[in-house]
mmCIF file of C-alpha atoms in Angstrom:
data_model
loop_
_atom_site.group_PDB
_atom_site.id
_atom_site.type_symbol
_atom_site.label_atom_id
_atom_site.label_comp_id
_atom_site.label_asym_id
_atom_site.label_seq_id
_atom_site.Cartn_x
_atom_site.Cartn_y
_atom_site.Cartn_z
ATOM 1 C CA MET A 1 -11.731 -4.435 15.215
ATOM 2 C CA PRO A 2 -11.368 -6.790 18.159
ATOM 3 C CA GLU A 3 -9.620 -10.100 17.640
ATOM 4 C CA THR A 4 -12.800 -12.068 18.153
ATOM 5 C CA HIS A 5 -15.014 -11.059 15.289
ATOM 6 C CA PRO A 6 -18.713 -10.733 15.550
ATOM 7 C CA ALA A 7 -20.401 -12.165 12.492
ATOM 8 C CA HIS A 8 -20.723 -8.621 11.163
ATOM 9 C CA ALA A 9 -20.151 -5.023 12.210
ATOM 10 C CA HIS A 10 -23.109 -3.043 13.540
ATOM 11 C CA GLN A 11 -23.663 -0.874 10.458
ATOM 12 C CA PHE A 12 -24.508 -3.897 8.302
ATOM 13 C CA GLU A 13 -27.738 -5.834 8.187
ATOM 14 C CA THR A 14 -26.161 -9.191 7.464
ATOM 15 C CA PRO A 15 -22.663 -10.728 7.148
ATOM 16 C CA GLU A 16 -23.550 -11.217 3.494
ATOM 17 C CA GLN A 17 -24.028 -7.469 3.016
ATOM 18 C CA GLN A 18 -20.770 -6.728 4.812
ATOM 19 C CA TYR A 19 -18.934 -9.172 2.569
ATOM 20 C CA GLU A 20 -20.374 -7.633 -0.587
ATOM 21 C CA VAL A 21 -19.541 -4.087 0.540
ATOM 22 C CA SER A 22 -15.935 -5.099 1.262
ATOM 23 C CA THR A 23 -15.387 -6.875 -2.046
ATOM 24 C CA LEU A 24 -17.080 -4.053 -3.986
ATOM 25 C CA GLY A 25 -14.776 -1.585 -2.244
ATOM 26 C CA MET A 26 -11.782 -3.576 -3.480
ATOM 27 C CA TRP A 27 -13.232 -3.654 -7.006
ATOM 28 C CA ALA A 28 -13.611 0.150 -6.879
ATOM 29 C CA PHE A 29 -9.947 0.437 -5.899
ATOM 30 C CA LEU A 30 -8.954 -1.935 -8.693
ATOM 31 C CA VAL A 31 -10.825 0.250 -11.208
ATOM 32 C CA THR A 32 -8.619 3.185 -10.140
ATOM 33 C CA GLU A 33 -5.640 0.850 -10.610
ATOM 34 C CA ILE A 34 -6.818 0.073 -14.151
ATOM 35 C CA MET A 35 -6.725 3.797 -14.884
ATOM 36 C CA PHE A 36 -3.300 4.127 -13.220
ATOM 37 C CA PHE A 37 -1.656 1.374 -15.261
ATOM 38 C CA GLY A 38 -3.812 2.417 -18.243
ATOM 39 C CA GLY A 39 -1.961 5.735 -18.365
ATOM 40 C CA LEU A 40 1.377 3.919 -18.578
ATOM 41 C CA PHE A 41 0.083 1.618 -21.319
ATOM 42 C CA ALA A 42 -1.374 4.582 -23.264
ATOM 43 C CA GLY A 43 1.997 6.357 -23.097
ATOM 44 C CA PHE A 44 3.787 3.226 -24.252
ATOM 45 C CA ILE A 45 1.408 2.730 -27.198
ATOM 46 C CA VAL A 46 1.884 6.341 -28.349
ATOM 47 C CA TYR A 47 5.673 6.046 -28.343
ATOM 48 C CA VAL A 48 5.864 2.528 -29.757
ATOM 49 C CA THR A 49 3.841 3.905 -32.682
ATOM 50 C CA PHE A 50 6.233 6.782 -33.258
ATOM 51 C CA TYR A 51 9.506 4.967 -32.517
ATOM 52 C CA ALA A 52 8.631 1.436 -33.613
ATOM 53 C CA GLN A 53 12.187 0.543 -34.639
ATOM 54 C CA GLY A 54 13.924 1.814 -31.522
ATOM 55 C CA PHE A 55 11.345 0.133 -29.292
ATOM 56 C CA ALA A 56 11.795 -3.117 -31.258
ATOM 57 C CA GLU A 57 15.561 -3.015 -30.714
ATOM 58 C CA GLY A 58 15.041 -2.386 -27.007
ATOM 59 C CA SER A 59 12.424 -5.116 -26.652
ATOM 60 C CA ARG A 60 14.718 -7.706 -28.241
ATOM 61 C CA HIS A 61 17.217 -7.045 -25.426
ATOM 62 C CA LEU A 62 14.775 -8.402 -22.861
ATOM 63 C CA ASP A 63 15.211 -12.050 -21.829
ATOM 64 C CA ILE A 64 12.222 -13.888 -23.309
ATOM 65 C CA THR A 65 12.987 -17.084 -21.303
ATOM 66 C CA LEU A 66 13.047 -15.312 -17.943
ATOM 67 C CA GLY A 67 9.956 -13.331 -18.962
ATOM 68 C CA THR A 68 8.030 -16.504 -19.861
ATOM 69 C CA VAL A 69 9.130 -18.331 -16.699
ATOM 70 C CA ASN A 70 8.064 -15.344 -14.610
ATOM 71 C CA THR A 71 4.673 -15.289 -16.315
ATOM 72 C CA LEU A 72 4.157 -18.954 -15.433
ATOM 73 C CA VAL A 73 5.350 -18.372 -11.850
ATOM 74 C CA LEU A 74 2.843 -15.553 -11.425
ATOM 75 C CA LEU A 75 -0.003 -17.588 -12.947
ATOM 76 C CA GLY A 76 0.916 -20.378 -10.516
ATOM 77 C CA SER A 77 0.727 -17.925 -7.624
ATOM 78 C CA SER A 78 -2.759 -16.940 -8.769
ATOM 79 C CA LEU A 79 -3.776 -20.599 -8.651
ATOM 80 C CA THR A 80 -2.410 -21.023 -5.111
ATOM 81 C CA MET A 81 -4.139 -17.763 -4.086
ATOM 82 C CA ALA A 82 -7.449 -19.055 -5.471
ATOM 83 C CA MET A 83 -6.822 -22.295 -3.539
ATOM 84 C CA ALA A 84 -6.161 -20.243 -0.388
ATOM 85 C CA VAL A 85 -9.553 -18.537 -0.724
ATOM 86 C CA HIS A 86 -11.099 -21.951 -1.388
ATOM 87 C CA SER A 87 -9.530 -23.316 1.824
ATOM 88 C CA ALA A 88 -10.806 -20.311 3.772
ATOM 89 C CA GLN A 89 -14.330 -20.882 2.445
ATOM 90 C CA LEU A 90 -14.171 -24.454 3.725
ATOM 91 C CA GLY A 91 -12.668 -23.348 7.028
ATOM 92 C CA ARG A 92 -9.548 -25.492 6.622
ATOM 93 C CA ARG A 93 -7.024 -23.451 8.505
ATOM 94 C CA SER A 94 -3.775 -25.372 8.024
ATOM 95 C CA ARG A 95 -4.447 -25.757 4.308
ATOM 96 C CA LEU A 96 -5.161 -22.007 4.104
ATOM 97 C CA LEU A 97 -1.818 -21.327 5.770
ATOM 98 C CA ILE A 98 0.005 -23.619 3.327
ATOM 99 C CA PHE A 99 -1.533 -22.016 0.238
ATOM 100 C CA LEU A 100 -0.854 -18.488 1.536
ATOM 101 C CA ALA A 101 2.768 -19.501 2.114
ATOM 102 C CA LEU A 102 2.994 -21.020 -1.399
ATOM 103 C CA THR A 103 1.552 -17.838 -2.915
ATOM 104 C CA LEU A 104 4.057 -15.744 -0.998
ATOM 105 C CA ALA A 105 6.918 -18.033 -2.077
ATOM 106 C CA LEU A 106 5.938 -17.825 -5.763
ATOM 107 C CA GLY A 107 5.581 -14.046 -5.458
ATOM 108 C CA LEU A 108 9.109 -13.858 -4.035
ATOM 109 C CA VAL A 109 10.438 -16.113 -6.830
ATOM 110 C CA PHE A 110 8.900 -13.667 -9.323
ATOM 111 C CA LEU A 111 10.573 -10.708 -7.611
ATOM 112 C CA GLY A 112 13.876 -12.618 -7.476
ATOM 113 C CA ILE A 113 13.817 -13.327 -11.221
ATOM 114 C CA LYS A 114 12.866 -9.678 -11.840
ATOM 115 C CA GLY A 115 15.884 -8.706 -9.737
ATOM 116 C CA VAL A 116 18.160 -10.921 -11.863
ATOM 117 C CA GLU A 117 16.792 -9.270 -15.006
ATOM 118 C CA TYR A 118 17.290 -5.790 -13.561
ATOM 119 C CA SER A 119 20.880 -6.588 -12.597
ATOM 120 C CA HIS A 120 21.588 -7.797 -16.172
ATOM 121 C CA LYS A 121 20.259 -4.484 -17.462
ATOM 122 C CA PHE A 122 22.540 -2.564 -15.104
ATOM 123 C CA HIS A 123 25.564 -4.587 -16.282
ATOM 124 C CA GLU A 124 24.635 -4.034 -19.927
ATOM 125 C CA HIS A 125 24.274 -0.257 -19.382
ATOM 126 C CA LEU A 126 20.642 -0.407 -20.464
ATOM 127 C CA VAL A 127 19.328 1.568 -17.491
ATOM 128 C CA PRO A 128 18.240 5.046 -18.636
ATOM 129 C CA GLY A 129 20.421 7.840 -17.342
ATOM 130 C CA PRO A 130 24.025 9.008 -17.617
ATOM 131 C CA SER A 131 25.438 5.453 -17.810
ATOM 132 C CA PHE A 132 23.114 4.370 -20.633
ATOM 133 C CA ARG A 133 25.062 3.044 -23.603
ATOM 134 C CA PHE A 134 23.616 1.536 -26.738
ATOM 135 C CA ASP A 135 25.471 1.228 -30.016
ATOM 136 C CA SER A 136 22.834 2.280 -32.498
ATOM 137 C CA ALA A 137 21.578 5.341 -34.329
ATOM 138 C CA LEU A 138 18.324 4.825 -32.441
ATOM 139 C CA ALA A 139 19.954 4.803 -28.988
ATOM 140 C CA GLN A 140 17.733 7.660 -27.775
ATOM 141 C CA ASN A 141 14.579 5.754 -28.702
ATOM 142 C CA VAL A 142 15.926 2.570 -27.119
ATOM 143 C CA GLN A 143 16.558 4.565 -23.949
ATOM 144 C CA LEU A 144 12.928 5.708 -24.010
ATOM 145 C CA PHE A 145 11.847 2.070 -24.319
ATOM 146 C CA PHE A 146 13.858 1.172 -21.234
ATOM 147 C CA SER A 147 12.362 4.140 -19.354
ATOM 148 C CA PHE A 148 8.948 2.586 -19.976
ATOM 149 C CA TYR A 149 10.286 -0.886 -19.139
ATOM 150 C CA PHE A 150 11.586 0.178 -15.734
ATOM 151 C CA ALA A 151 8.613 2.425 -14.941
ATOM 152 C CA MET A 152 6.039 -0.245 -15.796
ATOM 153 C CA THR A 153 7.763 -3.330 -14.373
ATOM 154 C CA GLY A 154 8.920 -1.249 -11.382
ATOM 155 C CA MET A 155 5.374 -0.143 -10.538
ATOM 156 C CA HIS A 156 4.242 -3.729 -11.020
ATOM 157 C CA ALA A 157 6.988 -5.021 -8.704
ATOM 158 C CA LEU A 158 5.988 -2.432 -6.102
ATOM 159 C CA HIS A 159 2.451 -3.822 -6.216
ATOM 160 C CA MET A 160 3.886 -7.327 -5.771
ATOM 161 C CA ILE A 161 5.798 -6.182 -2.669
ATOM 162 C CA VAL A 162 2.599 -4.701 -1.210
ATOM 163 C CA GLY A 163 0.845 -7.991 -2.031
ATOM 164 C CA ALA A 164 3.593 -9.960 -0.264
ATOM 165 C CA GLY A 165 3.067 -7.779 2.819
ATOM 166 C CA LEU A 166 -0.681 -8.467 2.709
ATOM 167 C CA LEU A 167 -0.012 -12.221 2.455
ATOM 168 C CA ILE A 168 2.201 -12.127 5.547
ATOM 169 C CA TRP A 169 -0.557 -10.200 7.354
ATOM 170 C CA LEU A 170 -3.082 -12.879 6.309
ATOM 171 C CA MET A 171 -0.763 -15.665 7.477
ATOM 172 C CA VAL A 172 -0.437 -14.049 10.921
ATOM 173 C CA GLY A 173 -4.232 -13.657 11.056
ATOM 174 C CA THR A 174 -4.737 -17.268 10.024
ATOM 175 C CA ALA A 175 -2.294 -18.531 12.636
ATOM 176 C CA ARG A 176 -4.199 -16.527 15.268
ATOM 177 C CA GLY A 177 -7.485 -18.044 14.155
ATOM 178 C CA ARG A 178 -8.982 -14.795 12.872
ATOM 179 C CA PHE A 179 -10.785 -16.408 9.938
ATOM 180 C CA SER A 180 -13.661 -18.813 9.763
ATOM 181 C CA THR A 181 -16.233 -19.990 7.258
ATOM 182 C CA GLU A 182 -18.338 -17.054 8.557
ATOM 183 C CA TYR A 183 -15.608 -14.444 8.146
ATOM 184 C CA PHE A 184 -12.808 -14.687 5.584
ATOM 185 C CA THR A 185 -13.340 -11.340 3.818
ATOM 186 C CA PRO A 186 -9.677 -10.218 4.116
ATOM 187 C CA VAL A 187 -8.569 -13.418 2.333
ATOM 188 C CA GLU A 188 -11.032 -12.899 -0.525
ATOM 189 C CA VAL A 189 -10.219 -9.169 -0.848
ATOM 190 C CA THR A 190 -6.450 -9.747 -0.844
ATOM 191 C CA GLY A 191 -7.052 -12.457 -3.434
ATOM 192 C CA LEU A 192 -8.796 -9.920 -5.686
ATOM 193 C CA TYR A 193 -5.796 -7.605 -5.386
ATOM 194 C CA TRP A 194 -3.296 -10.396 -6.049
ATOM 195 C CA HIS A 195 -5.134 -11.583 -9.169
ATOM 196 C CA PHE A 196 -5.321 -8.014 -10.446
ATOM 197 C CA VAL A 197 -1.539 -7.645 -10.173
ATOM 198 C CA ASP A 198 -1.290 -10.920 -12.117
ATOM 199 C CA ILE A 199 -3.532 -9.445 -14.842
ATOM 200 C CA VAL A 200 -1.323 -6.364 -15.116
ATOM 201 C CA TRP A 201 1.604 -8.701 -15.826
ATOM 202 C CA ILE A 202 -0.497 -10.664 -18.360
ATOM 203 C CA PHE A 203 -0.613 -7.417 -20.387
ATOM 204 C CA LEU A 204 2.917 -6.219 -19.562
ATOM 205 C CA PHE A 205 4.573 -9.421 -20.764
ATOM 206 C CA PRO A 206 3.498 -9.292 -24.452
ATOM 207 C CA THR A 207 3.698 -5.472 -24.484
ATOM 208 C CA LEU A 208 7.327 -5.327 -23.395
ATOM 209 C CA TYR A 209 8.857 -8.733 -24.217
ATOM 210 C CA LEU A 210 7.028 -9.958 -27.330
ATOM 211 C CA VAL A 211 6.214 -6.772 -29.219
ATOM 212 C CA ALA A 212 8.997 -7.155 -31.829
ATOM 213 C CA ARG A 213 10.090 -10.800 -31.846
ATOM 214 C CA HIS A 214 8.688 -11.502 -35.317
ATOM 215 C CA GLN A 215 10.694 -8.790 -37.082
ATOM 216 C CA MET B 1 -22.424 -17.595 3.503
ATOM 217 C CA THR B 2 -24.192 -18.270 0.286
ATOM 218 C CA HIS B 3 -21.211 -17.862 -2.018
ATOM 219 C CA PRO B 4 -20.820 -20.812 -4.307
ATOM 220 C CA ILE B 5 -17.558 -22.651 -3.777
ATOM 221 C CA VAL B 6 -15.743 -23.074 -7.064
ATOM 222 C CA PRO B 7 -14.580 -26.689 -7.436
ATOM 223 C CA VAL B 8 -10.804 -27.231 -7.300
ATOM 224 C CA ARG B 9 -10.921 -29.040 -10.650
ATOM 225 C CA LEU B 10 -12.222 -25.879 -12.341
ATOM 226 C CA TYR B 11 -9.399 -23.792 -10.806
ATOM 227 C CA VAL B 12 -6.806 -26.262 -12.089
ATOM 228 C CA LEU B 13 -8.483 -26.311 -15.503
ATOM 229 C CA ILE B 14 -8.358 -22.485 -15.694
ATOM 230 C CA PHE B 15 -4.695 -22.554 -14.672
ATOM 231 C CA GLY B 16 -3.987 -25.094 -17.431
ATOM 232 C CA ALA B 17 -5.715 -22.849 -19.976
ATOM 233 C CA LEU B 18 -3.673 -19.857 -18.779
ATOM 234 C CA VAL B 19 -0.415 -21.799 -19.174
ATOM 235 C CA ALA B 20 -1.426 -22.989 -22.656
ATOM 236 C CA LEU B 21 -2.331 -19.440 -23.718
ATOM 237 C CA THR B 22 1.022 -18.172 -22.391
ATOM 238 C CA VAL B 23 2.891 -20.743 -24.512
ATOM 239 C CA LEU B 24 0.670 -19.841 -27.474
ATOM 240 C CA THR B 25 1.352 -16.103 -27.184
ATOM 241 C CA VAL B 26 5.126 -16.682 -27.004
ATOM 242 C CA LEU B 27 5.080 -18.987 -30.057
ATOM 243 C CA ALA B 28 2.780 -16.639 -32.007
ATOM 244 C CA SER B 29 5.110 -13.723 -31.323
ATOM 245 C CA LEU B 30 7.998 -15.474 -33.114
ATOM 246 C CA TYR B 31 6.273 -15.504 -36.513
ATOM 247 C CA ASP B 32 5.204 -12.646 -38.746
ATOM 248 C CA LEU B 33 1.491 -13.389 -38.728
ATOM 249 C CA GLY B 34 0.638 -10.586 -41.146
ATOM 250 C CA GLY B 35 2.794 -12.058 -43.901
ATOM 251 C CA GLY B 36 4.706 -8.760 -44.115
ATOM 252 C CA ARG B 37 1.556 -6.904 -45.164
ATOM 253 C CA LEU B 38 -0.792 -6.728 -42.189
ATOM 254 C CA HIS B 39 1.301 -4.520 -39.952
ATOM 255 C CA TYR B 40 -0.690 -5.003 -36.748
ATOM 256 C CA ALA B 41 -1.493 -8.741 -37.053
ATOM 257 C CA ASN B 42 0.938 -9.800 -34.296
ATOM 258 C CA ALA B 43 -0.246 -7.058 -31.954
ATOM 259 C CA ILE B 44 -3.894 -8.015 -32.499
ATOM 260 C CA VAL B 45 -3.180 -11.694 -31.745
ATOM 261 C CA ALA B 46 -1.134 -10.799 -28.636
ATOM 262 C CA VAL B 47 -3.835 -8.465 -27.285
ATOM 263 C CA THR B 48 -6.593 -11.004 -28.003
ATOM 264 C CA ILE B 49 -4.734 -13.714 -26.083
ATOM 265 C CA ALA B 50 -3.995 -11.319 -23.193
ATOM 266 C CA VAL B 51 -7.644 -10.229 -22.970
ATOM 267 C CA THR B 52 -8.739 -13.888 -22.983
ATOM 268 C CA LYS B 53 -6.309 -14.700 -20.156
ATOM 269 C CA ALA B 54 -7.453 -11.664 -18.162
ATOM 270 C CA ALA B 55 -11.092 -12.670 -18.668
ATOM 271 C CA LEU B 56 -10.398 -16.183 -17.324
ATOM 272 C CA VAL B 57 -8.679 -14.746 -14.242
ATOM 273 C CA VAL B 58 -11.455 -12.201 -13.621
ATOM 274 C CA LEU B 59 -14.356 -14.612 -14.172
ATOM 275 C CA TYR B 60 -13.078 -17.575 -12.165
ATOM 276 C CA PHE B 61 -10.131 -16.669 -9.898
ATOM 277 C CA MET B 62 -11.770 -13.336 -8.989
ATOM 278 C CA HIS B 63 -15.246 -14.911 -8.884
ATOM 279 C CA LEU B 64 -16.829 -12.265 -11.121
ATOM 280 C CA ARG B 65 -19.033 -14.944 -12.628
ATOM 281 C CA TYR B 66 -20.578 -15.542 -9.217
ATOM 282 C CA SER B 67 -20.651 -11.875 -8.130
ATOM 283 C CA PRO B 68 -23.551 -9.407 -7.989
ATOM 284 C CA ARG B 69 -24.372 -7.395 -11.132
ATOM 285 C CA LEU B 70 -23.077 -4.278 -9.387
ATOM 286 C CA THR B 71 -19.558 -5.736 -9.526
ATOM 287 C CA TRP B 72 -19.953 -6.205 -13.279
ATOM 288 C CA VAL B 73 -20.989 -2.557 -13.565
ATOM 289 C CA PHE B 74 -17.866 -1.423 -11.676
ATOM 290 C CA LEU B 75 -15.494 -3.463 -13.822
ATOM 291 C CA GLY B 76 -17.414 -2.495 -16.961
ATOM 292 C CA ALA B 77 -16.997 1.187 -16.075
ATOM 293 C CA GLY B 78 -13.244 0.679 -15.643
ATOM 294 C CA ALA B 79 -12.931 -1.149 -18.947
ATOM 295 C CA PHE B 80 -15.080 1.462 -20.708
ATOM 296 C CA TRP B 81 -12.923 4.378 -19.545
ATOM 297 C CA MET B 82 -9.797 2.455 -20.439
ATOM 298 C CA VAL B 83 -11.107 2.053 -23.997
ATOM 299 C CA ILE B 84 -11.914 5.794 -24.136
ATOM 300 C CA LEU B 85 -8.386 6.586 -22.959
ATOM 301 C CA LEU B 86 -6.696 4.422 -25.586
ATOM 302 C CA VAL B 87 -9.051 5.115 -28.516
ATOM 303 C CA LEU B 88 -9.163 8.896 -28.144
ATOM 304 C CA VAL B 89 -5.417 9.178 -27.563
ATOM 305 C CA MET B 90 -4.664 7.125 -30.665
ATOM 306 C CA ALA B 91 -7.381 8.893 -32.687
ATOM 307 C CA ASP B 92 -5.323 12.010 -32.071
ATOM 308 C CA PHE B 93 -1.794 10.692 -32.640
ATOM 309 C CA LEU B 94 -2.508 8.401 -35.566
ATOM 310 C CA THR B 95 -4.322 11.085 -37.557
ATOM 311 C CA ARG B 96 -1.895 13.972 -37.036
ATOM 312 C CA SER B 97 0.045 13.090 -40.165
ATOM 313 C CA TRP B 98 -3.139 13.400 -42.234
ATOM 314 C CA LEU B 99 -3.005 17.171 -41.911
ATOM 315 C CA PRO B 100 -0.335 19.191 -43.721
ATOM 316 C CA ILE B 101 0.914 20.729 -40.512
ATOM 317 C CA ALA B 102 4.593 20.333 -39.672
ATOM 318 C CA THR B 103 6.012 18.461 -37.503
ATOM 319 C CA TRP B 104 5.600 16.310 -34.513
ATOM 320 C CA GLY B 105 7.699 13.367 -33.439
ATOM 321 C CA GLY B 106 8.788 10.983 -36.146
#
């Protein structure tokens, strides 16, 4: 597409139709993402049923404080993302830029805290593989828990990194004046993706961190 | 464009609700809500809170409430297949022990 956007591309009747097609396309992609993460959750639920005790021991080794803080950070980033879309709707460019930057910053804080947690797990030999050490009869089951932990949070973090890239792309576009009250579809669509990644974490957090705190 | 602009106050209100529900789910996880008898009580509470939070994000942050019905159909299809995935998988694994056939897993 050229830098100066026509109100809509030639195959659409109206800008409205183009906007709805774009957002629906993102929703279709997000449905495939539900199935993708759904497979991981289904696997986790099967094994947490069979190896409840081992998974409980593993879960209690996660840092509930860092997990809670990260949840709040990510919810905050969803608020700033919603505010970014809001600014785009009103055509307020500098405010859009600020909220995109805030969203990116909160996303990076989340990834930073995740990195701290991962490094703790490496130091405590809780990463599955040859260096895994856990002093318990259920060590094998605990190792399986941590396989799920790293697979699920790792895939989630990968989605966050993609989202961060999209935010940078939006910020460049905003600075170049690509968006207007007539055309801000990329902001809205990226927002949908960002909120979805937030929702995945909303389910990951209780599944991994809180599953066995009451025992 | 004709898309309704969600007021900032509503966004902040939703964010406040999400924070409150996060605190609630952490606190609820610390207590045995089933009184030692209802095995899945904590899990049910945690999932209910998570679904509520997800619904708030989807309806307001993702504008589903203001979106065409077709968007609802797409998300509904995703949720429906997700339920099939989880229910049928667990209908298999949870009932295996009912049959006198040796031995899988545990």
